PDB file of C-alpha atoms in Angstrom:
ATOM      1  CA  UNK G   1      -0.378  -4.106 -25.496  1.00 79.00           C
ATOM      2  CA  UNK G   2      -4.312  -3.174 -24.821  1.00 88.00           C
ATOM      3  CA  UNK G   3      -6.910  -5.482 -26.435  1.00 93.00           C
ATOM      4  CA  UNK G   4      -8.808  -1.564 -27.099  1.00 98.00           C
ATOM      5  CA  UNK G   5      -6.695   0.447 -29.296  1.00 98.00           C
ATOM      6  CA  UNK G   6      -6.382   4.629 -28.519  1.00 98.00           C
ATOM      7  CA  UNK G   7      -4.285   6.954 -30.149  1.00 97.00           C
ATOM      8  CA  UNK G   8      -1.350   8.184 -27.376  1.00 97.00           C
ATOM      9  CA  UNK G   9      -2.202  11.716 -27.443  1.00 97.00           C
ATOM     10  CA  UNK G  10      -4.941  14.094 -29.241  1.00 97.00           C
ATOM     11  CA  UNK G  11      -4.561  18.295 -29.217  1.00 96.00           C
ATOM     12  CA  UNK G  12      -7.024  20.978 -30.105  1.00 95.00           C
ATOM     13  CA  UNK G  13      -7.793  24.536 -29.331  1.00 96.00           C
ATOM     14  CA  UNK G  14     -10.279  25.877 -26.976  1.00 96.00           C
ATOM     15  CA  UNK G  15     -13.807  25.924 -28.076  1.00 96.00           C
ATOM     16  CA  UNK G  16     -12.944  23.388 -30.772  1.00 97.00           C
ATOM     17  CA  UNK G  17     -14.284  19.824 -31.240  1.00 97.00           C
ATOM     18  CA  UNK G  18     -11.958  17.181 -30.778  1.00 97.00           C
ATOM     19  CA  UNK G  19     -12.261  13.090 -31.202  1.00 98.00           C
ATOM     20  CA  UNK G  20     -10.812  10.100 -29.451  1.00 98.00           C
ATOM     21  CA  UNK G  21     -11.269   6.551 -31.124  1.00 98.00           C
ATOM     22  CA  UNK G  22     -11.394   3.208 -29.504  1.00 98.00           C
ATOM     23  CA  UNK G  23     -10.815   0.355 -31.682  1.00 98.00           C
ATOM     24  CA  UNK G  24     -11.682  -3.391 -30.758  1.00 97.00           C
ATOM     25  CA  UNK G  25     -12.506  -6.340 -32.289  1.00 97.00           C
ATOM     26  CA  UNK G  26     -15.790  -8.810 -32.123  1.00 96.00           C
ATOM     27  CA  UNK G  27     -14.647 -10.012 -28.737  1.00 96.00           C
ATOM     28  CA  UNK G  28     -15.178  -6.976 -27.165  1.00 97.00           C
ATOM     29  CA  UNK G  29     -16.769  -3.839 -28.551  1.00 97.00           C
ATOM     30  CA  UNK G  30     -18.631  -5.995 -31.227  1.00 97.00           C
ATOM     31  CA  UNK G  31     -20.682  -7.288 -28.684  1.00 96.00           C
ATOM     32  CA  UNK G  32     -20.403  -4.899 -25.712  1.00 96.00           C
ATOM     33  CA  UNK G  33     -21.189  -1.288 -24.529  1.00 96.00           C
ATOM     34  CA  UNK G  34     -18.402   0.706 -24.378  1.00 97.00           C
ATOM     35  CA  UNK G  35     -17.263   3.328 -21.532  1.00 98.00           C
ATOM     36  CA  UNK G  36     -15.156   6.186 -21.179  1.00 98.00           C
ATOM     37  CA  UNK G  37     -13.481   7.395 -18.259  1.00 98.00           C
ATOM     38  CA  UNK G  38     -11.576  10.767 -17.745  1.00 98.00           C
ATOM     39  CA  UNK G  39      -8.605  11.325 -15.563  1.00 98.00           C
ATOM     40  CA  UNK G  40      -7.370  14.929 -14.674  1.00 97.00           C
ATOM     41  CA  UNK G  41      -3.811  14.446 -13.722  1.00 93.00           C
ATOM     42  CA  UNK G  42      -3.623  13.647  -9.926  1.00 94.00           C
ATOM     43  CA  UNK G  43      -7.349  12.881  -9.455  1.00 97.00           C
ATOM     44  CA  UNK G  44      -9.162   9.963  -9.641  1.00 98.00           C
ATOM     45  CA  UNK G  45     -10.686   8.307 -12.787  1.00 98.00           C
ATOM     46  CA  UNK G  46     -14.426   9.319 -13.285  1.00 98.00           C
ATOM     47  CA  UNK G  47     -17.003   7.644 -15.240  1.00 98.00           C
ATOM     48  CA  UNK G  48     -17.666  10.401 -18.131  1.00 98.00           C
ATOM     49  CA  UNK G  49     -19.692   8.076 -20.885  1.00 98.00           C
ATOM     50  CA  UNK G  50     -21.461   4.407 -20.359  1.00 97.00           C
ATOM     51  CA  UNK G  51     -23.573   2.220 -22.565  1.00 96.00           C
ATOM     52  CA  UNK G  52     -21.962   3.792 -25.523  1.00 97.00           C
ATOM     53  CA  UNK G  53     -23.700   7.403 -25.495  1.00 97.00           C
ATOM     54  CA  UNK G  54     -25.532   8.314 -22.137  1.00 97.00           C
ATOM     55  CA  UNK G  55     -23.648  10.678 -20.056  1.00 97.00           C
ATOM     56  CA  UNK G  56     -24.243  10.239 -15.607  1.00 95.00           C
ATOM     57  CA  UNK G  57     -25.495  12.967 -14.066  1.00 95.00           C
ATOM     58  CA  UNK G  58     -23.322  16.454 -14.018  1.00 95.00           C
ATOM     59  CA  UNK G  59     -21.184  15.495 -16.864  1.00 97.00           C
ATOM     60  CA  UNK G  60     -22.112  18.423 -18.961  1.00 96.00           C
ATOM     61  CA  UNK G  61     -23.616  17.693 -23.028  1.00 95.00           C
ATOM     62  CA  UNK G  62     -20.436  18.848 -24.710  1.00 97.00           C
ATOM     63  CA  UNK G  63     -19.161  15.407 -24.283  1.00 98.00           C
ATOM     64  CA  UNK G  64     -21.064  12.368 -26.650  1.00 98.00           C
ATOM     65  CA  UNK G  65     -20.210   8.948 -27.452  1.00 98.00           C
ATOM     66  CA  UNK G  66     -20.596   6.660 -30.021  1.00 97.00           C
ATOM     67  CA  UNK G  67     -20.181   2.989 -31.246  1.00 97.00           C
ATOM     68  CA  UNK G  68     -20.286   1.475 -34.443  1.00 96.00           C
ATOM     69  CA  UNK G  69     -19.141  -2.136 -35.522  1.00 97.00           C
ATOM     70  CA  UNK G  70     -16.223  -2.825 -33.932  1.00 97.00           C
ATOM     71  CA  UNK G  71     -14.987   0.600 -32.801  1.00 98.00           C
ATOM     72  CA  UNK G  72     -15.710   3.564 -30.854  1.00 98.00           C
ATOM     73  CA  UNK G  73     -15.586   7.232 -30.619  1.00 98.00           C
ATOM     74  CA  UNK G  74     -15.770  10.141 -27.764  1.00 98.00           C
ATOM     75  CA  UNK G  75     -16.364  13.194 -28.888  1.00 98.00           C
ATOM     76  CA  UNK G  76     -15.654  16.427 -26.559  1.00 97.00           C
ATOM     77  CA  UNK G  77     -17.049  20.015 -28.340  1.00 97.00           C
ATOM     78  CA  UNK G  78     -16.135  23.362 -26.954  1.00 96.00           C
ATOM     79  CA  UNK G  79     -12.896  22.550 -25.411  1.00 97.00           C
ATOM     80  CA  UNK G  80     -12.385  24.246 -22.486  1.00 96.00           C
ATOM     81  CA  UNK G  81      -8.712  24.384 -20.373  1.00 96.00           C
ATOM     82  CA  UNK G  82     -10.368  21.737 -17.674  1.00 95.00           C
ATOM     83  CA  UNK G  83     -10.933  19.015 -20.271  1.00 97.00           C
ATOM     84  CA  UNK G  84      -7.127  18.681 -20.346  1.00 97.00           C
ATOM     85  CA  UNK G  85      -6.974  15.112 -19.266  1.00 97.00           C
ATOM     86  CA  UNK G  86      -6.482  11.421 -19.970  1.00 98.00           C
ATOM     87  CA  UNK G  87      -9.278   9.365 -21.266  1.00 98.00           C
ATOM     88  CA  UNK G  88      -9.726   6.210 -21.426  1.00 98.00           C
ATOM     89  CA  UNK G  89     -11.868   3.490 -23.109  1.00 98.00           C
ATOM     90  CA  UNK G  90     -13.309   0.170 -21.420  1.00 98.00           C
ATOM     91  CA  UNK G  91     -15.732  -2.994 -22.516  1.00 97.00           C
ATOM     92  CA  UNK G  92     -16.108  -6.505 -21.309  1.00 96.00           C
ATOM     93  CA  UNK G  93     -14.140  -8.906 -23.294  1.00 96.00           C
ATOM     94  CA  UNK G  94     -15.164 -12.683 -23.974  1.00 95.00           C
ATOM     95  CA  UNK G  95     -11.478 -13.841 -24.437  1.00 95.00           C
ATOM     96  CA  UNK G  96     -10.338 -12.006 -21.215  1.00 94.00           C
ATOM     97  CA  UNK G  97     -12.867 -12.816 -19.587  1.00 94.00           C
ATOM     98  CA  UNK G  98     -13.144  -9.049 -17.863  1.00 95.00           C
ATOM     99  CA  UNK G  99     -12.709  -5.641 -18.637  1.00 97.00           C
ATOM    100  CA  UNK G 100     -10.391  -4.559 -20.898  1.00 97.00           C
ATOM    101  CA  UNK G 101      -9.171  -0.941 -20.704  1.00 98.00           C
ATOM    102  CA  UNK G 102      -7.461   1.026 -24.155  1.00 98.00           C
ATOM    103  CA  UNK G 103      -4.117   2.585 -23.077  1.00 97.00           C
ATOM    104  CA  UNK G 104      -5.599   5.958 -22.682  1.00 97.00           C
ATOM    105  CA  UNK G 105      -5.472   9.099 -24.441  1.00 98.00           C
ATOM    106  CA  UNK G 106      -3.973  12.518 -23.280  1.00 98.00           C
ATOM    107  CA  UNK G 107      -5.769  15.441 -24.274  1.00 98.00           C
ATOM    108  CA  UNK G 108      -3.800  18.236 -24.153  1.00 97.00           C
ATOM    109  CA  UNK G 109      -5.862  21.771 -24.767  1.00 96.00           C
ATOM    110  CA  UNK G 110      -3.418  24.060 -26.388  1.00 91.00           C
TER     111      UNK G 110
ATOM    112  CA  UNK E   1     -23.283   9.898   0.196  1.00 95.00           C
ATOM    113  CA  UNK E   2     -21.642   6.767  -1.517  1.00 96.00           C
ATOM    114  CA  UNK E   3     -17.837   6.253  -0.735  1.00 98.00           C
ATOM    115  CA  UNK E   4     -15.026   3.294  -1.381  1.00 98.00           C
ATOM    116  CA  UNK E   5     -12.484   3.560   0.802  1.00 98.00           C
ATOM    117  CA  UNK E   6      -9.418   1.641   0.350  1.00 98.00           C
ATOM    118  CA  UNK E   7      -6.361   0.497   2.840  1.00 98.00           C
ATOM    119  CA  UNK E   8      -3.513  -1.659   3.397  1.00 97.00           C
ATOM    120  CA  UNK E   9      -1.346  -0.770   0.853  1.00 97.00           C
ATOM    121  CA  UNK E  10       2.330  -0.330   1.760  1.00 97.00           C
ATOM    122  CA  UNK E  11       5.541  -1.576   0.749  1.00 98.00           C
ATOM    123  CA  UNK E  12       6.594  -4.851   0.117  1.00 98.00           C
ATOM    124  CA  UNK E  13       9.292  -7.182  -1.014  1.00 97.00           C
ATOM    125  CA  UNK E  14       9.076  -9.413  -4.766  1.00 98.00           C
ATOM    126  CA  UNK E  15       7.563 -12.676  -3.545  1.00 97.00           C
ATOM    127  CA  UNK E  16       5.754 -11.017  -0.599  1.00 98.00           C
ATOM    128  CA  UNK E  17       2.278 -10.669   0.150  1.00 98.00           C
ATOM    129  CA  UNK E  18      -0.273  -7.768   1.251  1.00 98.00           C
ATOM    130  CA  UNK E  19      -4.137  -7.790   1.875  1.00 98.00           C
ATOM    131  CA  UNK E  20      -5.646  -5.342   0.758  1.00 98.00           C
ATOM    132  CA  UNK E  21      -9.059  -3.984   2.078  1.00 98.00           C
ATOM    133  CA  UNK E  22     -12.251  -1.721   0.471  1.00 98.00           C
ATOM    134  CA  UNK E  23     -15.098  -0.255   2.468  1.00 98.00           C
ATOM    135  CA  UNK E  24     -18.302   0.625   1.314  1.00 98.00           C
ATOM    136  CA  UNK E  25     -21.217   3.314   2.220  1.00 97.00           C
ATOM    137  CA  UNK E  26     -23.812   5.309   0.935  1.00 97.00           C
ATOM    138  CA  UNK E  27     -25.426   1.960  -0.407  1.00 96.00           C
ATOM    139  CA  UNK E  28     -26.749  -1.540  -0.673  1.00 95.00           C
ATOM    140  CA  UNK E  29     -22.859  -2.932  -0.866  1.00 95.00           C
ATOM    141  CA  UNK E  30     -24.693  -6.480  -0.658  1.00 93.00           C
ATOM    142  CA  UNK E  31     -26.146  -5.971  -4.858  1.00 92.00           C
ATOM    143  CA  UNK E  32     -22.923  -4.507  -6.551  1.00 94.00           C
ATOM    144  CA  UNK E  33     -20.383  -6.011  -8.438  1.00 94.00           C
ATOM    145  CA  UNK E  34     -17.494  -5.019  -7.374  1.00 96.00           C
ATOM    146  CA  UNK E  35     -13.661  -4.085  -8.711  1.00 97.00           C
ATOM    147  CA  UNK E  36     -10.283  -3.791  -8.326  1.00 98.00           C
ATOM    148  CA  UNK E  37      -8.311  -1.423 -10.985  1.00 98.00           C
ATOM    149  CA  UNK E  38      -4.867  -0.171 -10.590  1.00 98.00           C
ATOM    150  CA  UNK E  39      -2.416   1.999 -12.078  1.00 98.00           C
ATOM    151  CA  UNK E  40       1.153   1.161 -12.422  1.00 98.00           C
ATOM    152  CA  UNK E  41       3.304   4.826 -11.928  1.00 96.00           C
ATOM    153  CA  UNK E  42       3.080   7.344 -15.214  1.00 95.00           C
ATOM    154  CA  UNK E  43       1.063   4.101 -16.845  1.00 96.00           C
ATOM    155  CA  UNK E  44      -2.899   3.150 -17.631  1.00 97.00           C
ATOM    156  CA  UNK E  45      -5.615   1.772 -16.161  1.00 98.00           C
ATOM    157  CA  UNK E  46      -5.376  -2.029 -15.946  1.00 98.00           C
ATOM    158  CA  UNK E  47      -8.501  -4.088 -14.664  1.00 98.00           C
ATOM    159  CA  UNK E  48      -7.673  -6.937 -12.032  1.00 98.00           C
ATOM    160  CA  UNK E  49     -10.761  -8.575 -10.450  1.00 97.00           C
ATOM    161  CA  UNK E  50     -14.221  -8.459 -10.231  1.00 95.00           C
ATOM    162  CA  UNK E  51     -16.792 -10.107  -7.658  1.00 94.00           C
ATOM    163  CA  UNK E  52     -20.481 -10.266  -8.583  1.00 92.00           C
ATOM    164  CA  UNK E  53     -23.271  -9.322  -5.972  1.00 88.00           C
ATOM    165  CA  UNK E  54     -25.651 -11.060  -4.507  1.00 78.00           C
ATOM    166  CA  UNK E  55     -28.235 -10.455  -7.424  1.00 62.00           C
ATOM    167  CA  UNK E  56     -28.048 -12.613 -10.653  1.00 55.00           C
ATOM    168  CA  UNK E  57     -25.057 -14.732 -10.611  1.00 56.00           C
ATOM    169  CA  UNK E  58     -23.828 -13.866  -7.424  1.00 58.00           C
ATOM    170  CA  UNK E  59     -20.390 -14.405  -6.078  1.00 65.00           C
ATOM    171  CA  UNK E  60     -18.836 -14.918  -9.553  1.00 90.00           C
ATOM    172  CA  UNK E  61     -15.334 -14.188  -9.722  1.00 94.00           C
ATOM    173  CA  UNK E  62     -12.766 -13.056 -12.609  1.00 95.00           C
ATOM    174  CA  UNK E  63      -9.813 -12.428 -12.771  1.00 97.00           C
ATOM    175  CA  UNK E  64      -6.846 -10.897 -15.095  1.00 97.00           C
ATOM    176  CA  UNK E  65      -4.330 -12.815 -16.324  1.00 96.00           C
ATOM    177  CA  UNK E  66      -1.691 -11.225 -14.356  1.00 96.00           C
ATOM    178  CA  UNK E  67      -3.415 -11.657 -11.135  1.00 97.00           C
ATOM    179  CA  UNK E  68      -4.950 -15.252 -11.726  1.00 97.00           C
ATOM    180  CA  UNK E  69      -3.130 -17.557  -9.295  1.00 97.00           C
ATOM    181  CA  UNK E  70      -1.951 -15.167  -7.192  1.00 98.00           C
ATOM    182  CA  UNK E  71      -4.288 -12.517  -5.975  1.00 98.00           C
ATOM    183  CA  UNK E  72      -7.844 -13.186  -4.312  1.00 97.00           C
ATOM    184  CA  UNK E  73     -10.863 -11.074  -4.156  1.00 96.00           C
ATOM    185  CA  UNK E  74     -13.539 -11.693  -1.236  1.00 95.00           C
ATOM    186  CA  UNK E  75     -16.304  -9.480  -0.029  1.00 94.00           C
ATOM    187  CA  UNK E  76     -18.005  -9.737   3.612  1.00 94.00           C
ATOM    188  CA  UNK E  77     -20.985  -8.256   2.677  1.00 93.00           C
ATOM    189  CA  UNK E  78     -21.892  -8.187   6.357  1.00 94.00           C
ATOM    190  CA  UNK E  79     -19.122  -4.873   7.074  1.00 96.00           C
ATOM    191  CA  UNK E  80     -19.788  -3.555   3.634  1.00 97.00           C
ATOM    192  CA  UNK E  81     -15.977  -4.891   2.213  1.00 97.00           C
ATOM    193  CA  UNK E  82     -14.192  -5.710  -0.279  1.00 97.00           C
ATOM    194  CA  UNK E  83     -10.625  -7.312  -0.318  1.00 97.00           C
ATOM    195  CA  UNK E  84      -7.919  -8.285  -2.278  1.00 98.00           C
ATOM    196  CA  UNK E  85      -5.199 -10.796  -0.996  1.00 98.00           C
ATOM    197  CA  UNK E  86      -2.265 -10.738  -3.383  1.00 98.00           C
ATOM    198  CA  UNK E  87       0.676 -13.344  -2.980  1.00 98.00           C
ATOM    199  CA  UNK E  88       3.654 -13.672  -4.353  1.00 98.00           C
ATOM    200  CA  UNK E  89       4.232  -9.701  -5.683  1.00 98.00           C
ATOM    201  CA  UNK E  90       5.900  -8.799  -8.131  1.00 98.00           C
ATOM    202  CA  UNK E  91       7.978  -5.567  -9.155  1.00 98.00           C
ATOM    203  CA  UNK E  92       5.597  -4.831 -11.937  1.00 97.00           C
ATOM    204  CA  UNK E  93       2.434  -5.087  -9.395  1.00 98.00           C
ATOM    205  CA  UNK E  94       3.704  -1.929  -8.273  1.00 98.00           C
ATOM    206  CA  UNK E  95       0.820   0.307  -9.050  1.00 98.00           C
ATOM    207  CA  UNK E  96      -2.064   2.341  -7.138  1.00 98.00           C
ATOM    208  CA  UNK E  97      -5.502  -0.161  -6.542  1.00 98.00           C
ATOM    209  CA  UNK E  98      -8.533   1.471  -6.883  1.00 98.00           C
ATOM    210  CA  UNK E  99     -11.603   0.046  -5.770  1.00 98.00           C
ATOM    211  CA  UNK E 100     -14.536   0.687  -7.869  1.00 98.00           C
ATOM    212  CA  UNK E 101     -18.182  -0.138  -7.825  1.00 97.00           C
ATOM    213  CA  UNK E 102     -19.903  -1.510 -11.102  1.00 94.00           C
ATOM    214  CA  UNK E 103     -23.047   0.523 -11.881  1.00 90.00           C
ATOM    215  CA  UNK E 104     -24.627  -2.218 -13.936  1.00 82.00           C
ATOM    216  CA  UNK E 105     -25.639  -5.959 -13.238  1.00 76.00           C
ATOM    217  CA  UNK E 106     -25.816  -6.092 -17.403  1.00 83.00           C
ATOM    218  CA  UNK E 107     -22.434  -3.701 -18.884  1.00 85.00           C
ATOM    219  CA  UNK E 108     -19.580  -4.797 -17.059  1.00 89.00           C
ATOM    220  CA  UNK E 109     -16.406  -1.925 -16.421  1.00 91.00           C
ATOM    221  CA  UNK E 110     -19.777   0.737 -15.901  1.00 94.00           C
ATOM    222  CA  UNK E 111     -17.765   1.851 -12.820  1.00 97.00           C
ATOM    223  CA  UNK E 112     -19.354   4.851 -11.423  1.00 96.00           C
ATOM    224  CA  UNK E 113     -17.455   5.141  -8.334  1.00 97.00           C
ATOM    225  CA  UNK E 114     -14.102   4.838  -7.773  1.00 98.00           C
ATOM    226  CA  UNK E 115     -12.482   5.625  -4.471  1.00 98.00           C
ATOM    227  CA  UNK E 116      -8.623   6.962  -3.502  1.00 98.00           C
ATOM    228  CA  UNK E 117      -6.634   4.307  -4.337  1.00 98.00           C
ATOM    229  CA  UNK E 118      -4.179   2.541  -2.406  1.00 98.00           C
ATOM    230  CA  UNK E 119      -0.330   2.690  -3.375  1.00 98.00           C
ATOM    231  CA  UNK E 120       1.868  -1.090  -3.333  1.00 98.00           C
ATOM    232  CA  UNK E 121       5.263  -0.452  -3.991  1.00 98.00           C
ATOM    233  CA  UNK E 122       6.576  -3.893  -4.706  1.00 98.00           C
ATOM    234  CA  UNK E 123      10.515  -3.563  -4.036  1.00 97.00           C
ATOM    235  CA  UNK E 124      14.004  -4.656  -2.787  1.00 95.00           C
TER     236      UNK E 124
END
């Protein structure tokens, strides 16, 4: 059971926008930046979103992030076939005392 | 060009132990915190331990709850390394161990480079 909450499994069409939520709790994202990391099957994880919304160099605009309150959001416009991946949320957590990761989200581009 | 490099992975028996090691290059090693994440087969990203650099509060350790106790994270920052001893394995430690470098003295799990992983197999 993750201390950040993601839906299993999100699907849209190419070229359209699609969401991924990440829901904590004061401990965590109340309090702390969130991160996102995407995972192509088979490759490595890669650091696609940090300090809530800034994006590291070569990760193209389409993708954004947000946080509000206790919860937040990565947004990926334009879908395009490569985006197919798993994504994953992360923040620091006072009762861990570390990182906690959500369980990941597959995107699957239909 | 910064690069992690992991080793010493392998397979091992439940209540066995395995070191594993992470080297460094491309930058000041000495500054970064530094990670261990791993991946248990078909399953998520689970964070294990983290070792501060030298800057701030240096040398601070943490630890999951499923590795306090039993696993060990040390840097030499004098060959650029990071390591992980791990006692007493378990079948559900089976997983791949990245090493990752923390971006950020100030957001925590900013890891913006990750390298290959390293496979345990924890088994009979």
């Amino acid at each position: 059971q993750s201390v950040l909450t993601q839906p299993p499994s999100v699907s849209a069409a190419p070229r359209q926008r699609v969401t991924i939520s990440c829901s904590g709790s004061n401990s965590n994202i109340g309090n702390y930046a969130v991160n996102w990391f995407q995972q192509v099957p088979g490759k490595v994880p890669k650091l696609l979103i940090y300090l809530d919304d800034l994006l590291p160099s070569g990760i193209p605009d389409r993708f954004s992030g947000s946080r509000s309150g206790t919860s937040a959001s990565l947004a990926i416009s334009g879908l395009q076939p490569e985006d197919e991946a798993d994504y994953y949320c992360a923040s620091w957590d006072d009762r861990l005392n570390g990182v906690a990761f959500g369980g990941g989200t597959k995107l699957t581009v239909l | 060009e910064v690069e992690l490099v992991e080793s010493g992975g392998g397979l091992v028996t439940p209540g066995g132990s395995l070191r594993l090691s992470c080297g460094a290059s491309g930058f000041i090693f000495s500054i970064y915190t530094m990670n261990w994440v791993r991946q248990a087969p078909g399953k998520g990203l689970e964070w294990v331990s983290s070792i501060r650099g030298s800057v701030g509060s240096g040398g601070n350790i943490y630890y999951a709850d499923s590795a306090r106790g039993r696993f060990t994270i040390s840097r030499d920052n004098s060959k650029n390394s990071l390591y992980l001893q791990m006692n007493s394995l378990r079948v559900e430690d089976t997983a791949v161990y990245y090493c990752t470098r923390d971006s950020s003295g100030t957001n925590p799990g900013e890891f913006d480079t990750w390298g290959r992983g390293t496979l345990v197999t924890v088994s009979s």
